[in-house]
Coordinates of C-alpha atoms in Angstrom, one line a residue:
Chain W
M1 CA 149.3 120.7 102.7
A2 CA 148.7 124.7 103.1
I3 CA 145.2 124.7 103.9
H4 CA 143.0 126.8 100.7
A5 CA 139.4 127.1 103.2
V6 CA 138.5 126.2 106.5
H7 CA 133.9 126.5 105.6
V8 CA 132.1 126.1 108.6
P9 CA 128.5 125.6 107.6
E10 CA 125.7 126.3 109.1
S11 CA 123.8 123.0 108.2
A12 CA 124.3 119.0 108.0
E13 CA 123.1 119.5 104.1
A14 CA 125.9 122.2 103.1
A15 CA 128.5 120.1 105.4
V16 CA 127.9 116.8 104.0
A17 CA 128.0 118.9 99.8
L18 CA 131.4 120.3 101.7
A19 CA 132.8 116.6 102.4
G20 CA 131.3 115.3 99.3
R21 CA 134.4 117.6 97.3
G22 CA 136.8 116.2 99.4
A23 CA 137.3 118.9 102.6
W24 CA 138.4 117.3 106.0
V25 CA 135.3 116.8 108.4
M26 CA 136.6 118.7 111.2
G27 CA 134.5 118.4 115.1
G28 CA 136.5 120.3 118.2
G29 CA 139.7 120.5 116.2
T30 CA 141.6 118.4 118.4
V31 CA 143.1 116.0 116.1
V32 CA 142.9 117.9 112.2
M33 CA 144.5 121.2 113.7
P34 CA 147.7 119.9 114.4
L35 CA 147.8 118.0 111.0
V36 CA 147.2 121.9 109.8
T37 CA 149.6 123.6 111.6
S38 CA 152.8 120.8 111.1
G39 CA 151.5 120.9 107.4
A40 CA 151.5 117.0 107.4
A41 CA 147.5 117.3 106.4
T42 CA 146.6 115.6 103.2
A43 CA 143.5 118.2 102.5
T44 CA 143.4 121.1 101.3
E45 CA 139.6 122.2 102.8
L46 CA 138.2 121.4 106.1
V47 CA 134.6 121.8 106.6
S48 CA 134.0 122.7 110.2
L49 CA 130.7 120.9 112.1
S50 CA 130.5 123.5 114.8
K51 CA 127.8 126.1 113.6
A52 CA 125.6 122.7 111.3
G53 CA 123.6 122.5 114.1
L54 CA 124.8 119.1 115.3
S55 CA 125.7 119.6 119.1
G56 CA 121.9 118.7 120.4
I57 CA 121.2 116.2 123.0
E58 CA 118.0 115.1 123.2
V59 CA 116.5 111.6 124.9
R60 CA 112.7 110.1 124.6
D61 CA 111.7 107.0 124.9
G62 CA 114.7 105.8 126.9
T63 CA 117.1 106.5 124.2
V64 CA 119.6 109.1 123.6
R65 CA 120.5 110.9 120.1
I66 CA 124.1 113.0 120.6
G67 CA 124.5 115.6 117.7
A68 CA 127.7 114.7 116.6
A69 CA 129.5 117.9 117.0
A70 CA 128.3 117.6 121.2
T71 CA 131.5 118.3 123.0
L72 CA 132.9 116.2 125.5
T73 CA 132.5 118.5 128.0
A74 CA 128.4 119.2 126.9
V75 CA 128.1 115.3 127.0
G76 CA 129.4 115.0 130.9
E77 CA 127.0 118.3 131.6
H78 CA 124.1 115.9 130.7
P79 CA 121.8 114.7 133.7
R80 CA 121.1 111.9 132.0
L81 CA 124.2 110.6 130.7
A82 CA 125.6 111.1 134.4
F83 CA 126.9 107.7 133.9
L84 CA 129.0 108.3 131.5
R85 CA 131.1 110.9 133.4
P86 CA 133.5 108.8 135.1
A87 CA 134.6 107.8 132.0
L88 CA 134.5 111.3 130.2
R89 CA 136.1 112.6 133.4
T90 CA 139.8 110.8 132.2
I91 CA 139.9 111.5 128.6
A92 CA 142.3 114.9 128.1
S93 CA 141.6 117.6 130.0
P94 CA 138.6 120.2 131.1
T95 CA 140.6 122.4 128.3
I96 CA 140.4 119.6 125.3
R97 CA 136.5 118.2 126.7
N98 CA 135.8 121.7 125.9
Q99 CA 136.1 121.5 122.5
A100 CA 136.6 117.1 121.1
T101 CA 133.5 116.4 119.8
L102 CA 131.6 112.9 120.1
G103 CA 131.6 112.5 116.7
G104 CA 135.6 113.2 116.0
N105 CA 136.7 110.6 119.1
L106 CA 134.9 108.3 116.4
F107 CA 137.6 109.0 113.6
V108 CA 140.8 109.0 115.8
A109 CA 142.1 105.7 114.8
Q110 CA 143.7 104.9 118.2
P111 CA 143.4 101.9 120.5
Y112 CA 141.8 104.3 123.4
G113 CA 139.1 106.3 123.0
D114 CA 137.7 105.7 126.4
L115 CA 133.7 107.0 125.0
A116 CA 133.6 105.1 121.8
V117 CA 134.8 101.8 124.6
C118 CA 131.3 103.4 126.3
L119 CA 129.2 103.6 123.2
L120 CA 130.0 100.4 121.7
A121 CA 129.0 98.7 125.1
L122 CA 125.9 100.6 124.3
G123 CA 125.1 99.1 121.2
A124 CA 124.8 102.8 119.7
T125 CA 123.9 103.4 116.3
C126 CA 125.5 105.6 114.1
E127 CA 123.4 108.5 112.2
I128 CA 125.1 108.7 109.2
A129 CA 124.5 111.5 105.9
G130 CA 125.7 111.5 102.9
P131 CA 125.4 111.9 99.0
G132 CA 122.8 109.6 99.0
G133 CA 120.8 110.3 102.0
R134 CA 120.5 109.8 105.5
R135 CA 121.4 105.7 106.6
D136 CA 122.0 104.3 110.2
A137 CA 125.2 102.0 110.8
P138 CA 126.0 100.5 113.9
V139 CA 129.0 102.3 115.9
A140 CA 131.1 99.0 115.7
E141 CA 131.0 99.0 112.0
V142 CA 131.8 103.2 111.9
L143 CA 134.7 102.4 114.3
A144 CA 136.1 99.0 112.5
S145 CA 135.5 100.5 108.9
G146 CA 134.8 104.4 109.2
V147 CA 132.1 105.9 107.1
T148 CA 132.4 106.6 102.8
G149 CA 133.6 109.5 101.2
G150 CA 131.2 112.0 101.1
E151 CA 129.5 111.0 104.4
V152 CA 128.6 112.5 108.0
V153 CA 128.3 111.4 110.7
V154 CA 125.8 113.5 112.8
A155 CA 124.3 112.2 115.8
V156 CA 124.8 108.9 117.5
L157 CA 121.8 107.0 119.4
A158 CA 122.2 104.4 122.9
P159 CA 119.6 103.7 125.2
L160 CA 120.0 104.6 128.0
P161 CA 121.3 101.8 130.3
E162 CA 118.8 100.6 132.6
P163 CA 119.6 101.0 136.5
G164 CA 122.3 98.9 138.2
T165 CA 123.1 97.6 134.9
W166 CA 126.0 99.6 133.3
Y167 CA 130.1 98.6 134.5
Y168 CA 133.0 100.9 133.8
R169 CA 136.6 100.4 134.5
K170 CA 140.2 101.9 133.1
A171 CA 143.4 101.6 134.0
M172 CA 145.8 104.4 134.2
R173 CA 149.2 105.4 135.1
R174 CA 147.7 108.8 136.4
R175 CA 144.3 109.3 138.0
L176 CA 143.4 112.7 135.1
N177 CA 144.8 112.8 131.5
S178 CA 145.7 109.8 130.6
A179 CA 145.3 107.3 128.3
S180 CA 144.1 103.5 129.2
I181 CA 145.9 100.4 129.7
V182 CA 143.0 98.6 129.7
T183 CA 139.1 100.1 129.5
V184 CA 136.4 98.0 130.2
A185 CA 132.4 99.1 129.4
S186 CA 129.4 97.0 129.6
V187 CA 125.9 97.1 129.8
T188 CA 125.0 93.6 131.6
R189 CA 121.2 92.8 132.8
T190 CA 121.1 89.8 135.6
A191 CA 117.7 87.9 136.8
G192 CA 117.9 85.2 139.7
G193 CA 121.3 85.8 140.0
V194 CA 122.2 85.0 136.4
V195 CA 123.0 87.3 133.2
T196 CA 120.5 87.0 131.0
S197 CA 122.6 89.9 128.6
S198 CA 126.1 91.1 128.3
G199 CA 127.5 93.5 126.2
I200 CA 131.2 93.8 126.5
A201 CA 133.7 96.6 125.0
L202 CA 137.6 97.3 126.1
G203 CA 139.6 99.7 125.0
G204 CA 143.6 99.4 124.7
V205 CA 143.8 95.9 123.7
A206 CA 143.5 96.5 119.8
P207 CA 144.0 98.9 117.3
R208 CA 140.5 100.8 118.1
P209 CA 137.7 100.1 120.4
V210 CA 136.3 96.2 120.5
R211 CA 133.7 93.7 121.4
A212 CA 134.4 91.4 123.7
V213 CA 132.1 88.6 121.9
S214 CA 133.4 85.7 124.2
A215 CA 133.7 87.6 127.5
E216 CA 129.9 87.8 126.7
R217 CA 129.3 84.6 125.7
L218 CA 130.8 82.7 129.3
L219 CA 128.7 85.1 131.0
L220 CA 125.3 84.1 129.7
G221 CA 123.5 82.0 132.6
R222 CA 126.8 82.4 135.1
P223 CA 126.2 84.7 137.9
L224 CA 129.0 87.8 138.6
T225 CA 131.5 86.2 141.0
P226 CA 135.0 86.6 141.2
E227 CA 135.8 83.3 139.6
V228 CA 133.3 83.4 136.6
L229 CA 134.8 86.9 135.5
T230 CA 138.1 85.8 135.8
E231 CA 137.1 83.3 133.3
A232 CA 135.4 86.1 131.2
G233 CA 138.5 88.1 131.4
E234 CA 140.6 85.4 130.3
A235 CA 138.5 84.1 127.0
A236 CA 138.2 88.2 126.3
R237 CA 142.2 87.8 125.7
A238 CA 140.8 86.3 122.3
D239 CA 138.9 89.1 121.0
T240 CA 142.4 90.8 121.8
A241 CA 145.2 92.3 119.5
P242 CA 147.0 94.1 122.1
A243 CA 150.5 96.8 121.2
D244 CA 152.8 98.0 123.1
D245 CA 153.0 102.0 123.7
A246 CA 154.3 104.2 126.2
Y247 CA 151.7 103.6 128.8
A248 CA 152.5 99.7 129.3
S249 CA 154.0 96.8 126.7
A250 CA 151.1 94.2 124.9
W251 CA 152.1 91.6 127.7
Y252 CA 151.2 93.6 130.5
R253 CA 147.8 94.7 128.7
T254 CA 147.0 90.5 128.5
R255 CA 148.2 89.8 131.9
V256 CA 146.2 92.4 133.2
L257 CA 143.0 92.3 131.2
P258 CA 141.2 89.8 133.5
V259 CA 141.9 91.9 136.3
H260 CA 140.4 94.8 135.2
L261 CA 137.3 92.8 133.4
R262 CA 136.3 91.5 137.2
R263 CA 137.3 94.9 139.0
A264 CA 134.9 96.6 136.5
F265 CA 132.3 94.7 137.9
L266 CA 133.1 93.8 141.3
G267 CA 135.4 97.3 142.1
Chain Z
M1 CA 139.7 131.0 99.1
P2 CA 141.7 133.7 99.9
S3 CA 143.4 135.0 103.0
Q4 CA 139.5 137.0 104.9
I5 CA 139.0 139.9 107.6
V6 CA 137.7 137.7 111.2
S7 CA 136.3 139.5 113.7
L8 CA 136.1 139.2 117.1
V9 CA 136.1 140.7 120.5
V10 CA 138.8 140.3 122.8
N11 CA 139.2 141.0 126.3
G12 CA 136.3 143.2 125.5
E13 CA 136.8 145.1 122.1
P14 CA 136.1 144.5 119.2
R15 CA 139.8 142.9 117.0
E16 CA 139.5 142.5 113.0
F17 CA 142.6 140.9 111.1
I18 CA 143.3 139.4 108.8
A19 CA 143.6 135.4 108.7
A20 CA 144.9 133.0 105.5
P21 CA 143.2 130.2 105.6
G22 CA 142.7 127.7 108.5
M23 CA 145.3 130.4 110.5
T24 CA 144.7 129.7 114.6
L25 CA 143.7 131.8 117.5
L26 CA 146.9 131.7 118.5
A27 CA 148.4 132.6 116.0
G28 CA 145.7 135.7 115.5
L29 CA 146.5 136.7 118.7
R30 CA 150.6 136.2 118.8
E31 CA 151.8 137.4 115.3
S32 CA 148.5 139.8 114.5
L33 CA 147.1 141.2 117.3
G34 CA 150.5 141.3 119.3
L35 CA 148.5 139.7 122.1
T36 CA 151.9 137.3 123.1
A37 CA 150.6 136.2 127.0
A38 CA 149.5 132.8 125.4
K39 CA 152.4 130.9 124.3
R40 CA 153.3 128.7 121.7
G41 CA 154.7 124.9 123.0
C42 CA 153.5 122.2 121.9
G43 CA 150.9 122.8 118.8
Q44 CA 149.2 120.1 119.6
G45 CA 146.9 120.8 122.2
T46 CA 149.0 118.5 125.4
C47 CA 150.4 122.0 126.6
G48 CA 148.3 123.9 127.8
S49 CA 150.8 127.1 127.2
C50 CA 148.0 128.5 124.8
T51 CA 144.6 128.6 127.1
V52 CA 142.6 131.1 126.6
L53 CA 138.6 131.4 126.9
V54 CA 136.5 131.3 123.8
E55 CA 132.9 132.3 125.2
G56 CA 134.3 132.0 128.7
Q57 CA 135.4 128.8 128.4
A58 CA 138.5 127.0 128.4
R59 CA 140.8 126.5 124.9
A60 CA 143.4 125.8 123.8
A61 CA 144.0 128.3 120.9
C62 CA 146.6 126.1 119.2
L63 CA 143.7 124.1 117.8
V64 CA 141.1 126.5 117.6
A65 CA 141.1 127.7 113.6
V66 CA 139.8 131.5 113.2
E67 CA 137.1 130.6 111.0
T68 CA 135.2 129.0 113.9
V69 CA 135.1 131.6 116.1
A70 CA 134.6 134.6 114.4
G71 CA 132.1 136.8 115.9
L72 CA 132.9 135.0 119.3
S73 CA 134.8 137.0 122.7
V74 CA 137.6 135.6 123.7
S75 CA 139.6 136.8 127.2
T76 CA 143.5 136.7 127.1
L77 CA 145.7 136.8 130.4
E78 CA 146.1 140.6 128.9
G79 CA 142.3 141.3 129.5
V80 CA 142.9 140.0 133.2
A81 CA 144.0 143.3 134.9
T82 CA 141.7 145.7 134.8
G83 CA 143.1 148.8 135.4
G84 CA 146.9 148.0 136.1
E85 CA 145.4 146.4 139.2
L86 CA 146.4 142.4 139.8
D87 CA 143.2 140.8 140.2
A88 CA 142.8 138.0 142.7
V89 CA 144.0 135.1 140.7
Q90 CA 147.7 137.1 139.7
S91 CA 148.3 138.2 143.2
S92 CA 148.0 135.2 144.1
F93 CA 150.1 133.2 141.9
V94 CA 153.0 136.5 143.0
D95 CA 151.9 135.6 146.3
N96 CA 152.2 132.1 146.4
F97 CA 155.0 131.9 144.5
A98 CA 153.0 129.8 141.7
T99 CA 155.1 131.1 138.8
Q100 CA 159.3 130.7 137.7
C101 CA 159.8 130.5 134.1
G102 CA 156.8 131.7 133.5
F103 CA 155.8 129.7 130.4
C104 CA 153.1 127.9 131.9
T105 CA 151.8 130.8 133.9
A106 CA 149.2 132.2 130.7
G107 CA 147.6 129.4 130.8
M108 CA 147.3 128.2 134.0
I109 CA 145.9 131.5 135.3
M110 CA 142.8 131.6 132.4
V111 CA 142.1 127.9 133.0
T112 CA 142.0 129.2 136.8
E113 CA 139.8 132.1 135.8
A114 CA 137.6 129.8 133.9
L115 CA 137.3 127.1 137.4
L116 CA 136.7 129.6 139.2
D117 CA 133.5 131.4 137.2
R118 CA 132.6 128.2 137.1
D119 CA 132.9 127.0 140.8
P120 CA 133.7 129.5 143.7
D121 CA 134.6 126.7 146.3
P122 CA 136.7 124.6 144.5
S123 CA 138.2 121.1 146.1
E124 CA 142.1 120.2 145.6
E125 CA 140.8 117.6 143.2
D126 CA 138.5 120.1 141.6
V127 CA 142.0 122.2 141.1
A128 CA 144.1 119.1 139.9
E129 CA 141.4 118.3 137.7
A130 CA 141.3 122.0 135.8
I131 CA 145.3 121.7 135.4
S132 CA 145.7 118.6 134.3
G133 CA 146.0 119.8 130.3
N134 CA 148.6 121.9 131.2
V135 CA 152.0 121.1 131.8
C136 CA 154.5 122.9 134.3
R137 CA 158.5 121.7 134.4
C138 CA 159.1 123.8 137.1
T139 CA 157.2 124.2 140.2
G140 CA 156.6 121.1 140.4
Y141 CA 152.8 122.0 140.7
Q142 CA 152.0 122.2 144.1
P143 CA 152.7 126.2 144.4
I144 CA 150.4 126.1 141.5
V145 CA 147.6 124.7 143.9
I146 CA 148.4 126.0 146.5
A147 CA 147.6 129.7 144.3
I148 CA 144.9 128.8 143.0
L149 CA 142.9 127.7 146.4
D150 CA 144.4 131.2 147.5
A151 CA 142.7 132.6 144.3
A152 CA 139.5 131.1 145.5
R153 CA 139.5 131.9 148.5
R154 CA 140.4 135.9 147.9
R155 CA 137.9 136.1 145.7
R156 CA 135.1 134.8 147.8
E157 CA 136.4 137.5 150.1
E158 CA 136.4 140.4 147.7
R159 CA 132.9 138.9 147.3
A160 CA 131.8 139.3 150.2
S161 CA 133.3 142.6 151.0
R162 CA 131.1 144.1 148.3

């Protein structure tokens, strides 16, 4: 379909009004523009968030609020978000990260989305603006079912992990610019040598990033030893629905999941 | 909405052209302004052959709707040489045989310009990361990595002797 208009509104309210008319919301354009250029876009209007004042990143009381239009480059450069750099560094190339946005990353219907995996592990919340006002929704809900027509994710709020509680591991074909075979991200707290709370998210092993609730449950009250983590990784298979793709087979992903879950914690 | 006039600052010069809605920056540069150094490879942001700088940052021009960069500054390979003289990156690519068919070269040079503006002394790993979104099907990349490291050295020497 031919595009009739590309709007570049200067406020979130104006963006919501345009989204309400059926315009596709565009972050950096890395996903939308190829569809536009090839004629595969099913919308006739686009609304870019690039000038809508949604690019800010602020930290207050241990929580970061990242505007939906913040680029992956900007997220990685923020001094308080250094823990996300290993994840960001392998997402596409620096050129694409200069353009791709946090908000857009949540709406790419693919198994990988390493930043979304991190946000899921952090238990992040999406701030959504719509015709009926603002609402909050867990990032898990937005990943699973999106938002309703006319709504726009304007920001993501995430609690910053306490020192020593963040774990991340990605298995891939190449060290850079490579989609995930298995991605593991976790915020896990321990006290007295045993796990007191754990949030684990997985990428590459289901149509969208998923929480490994079976592994989280299994870790509670137990030490982070190779045996316990292997058991947790085997349990996590119940939370996955892997597929074959150009990078690995579903069989391979299932096979190596416990290995990479263990390595996320123990290296 | 009909076509509209888009204004950009291209290689330091104010330029205007008529753009249909959703036109890419790449199409604007190539078809409207006749600046054909940036190439259309994949059209999906995967190959890097269309890389240009927007406000000094490397961007895949095929993924940019011109409406979103109206009024901003765009640099292309055409603006890199000053007074007919190749810059340090260009001459290093020539001297190190870092170009064969040439299709990726404009993109490779533009990501290098952005890299060296940010980091005058990159490691080999930094170079690999900078060009990780630029596909070359001729060289096997090694001459390009060598040329970029050499260009960094040449630039530092130029700065030091100034």
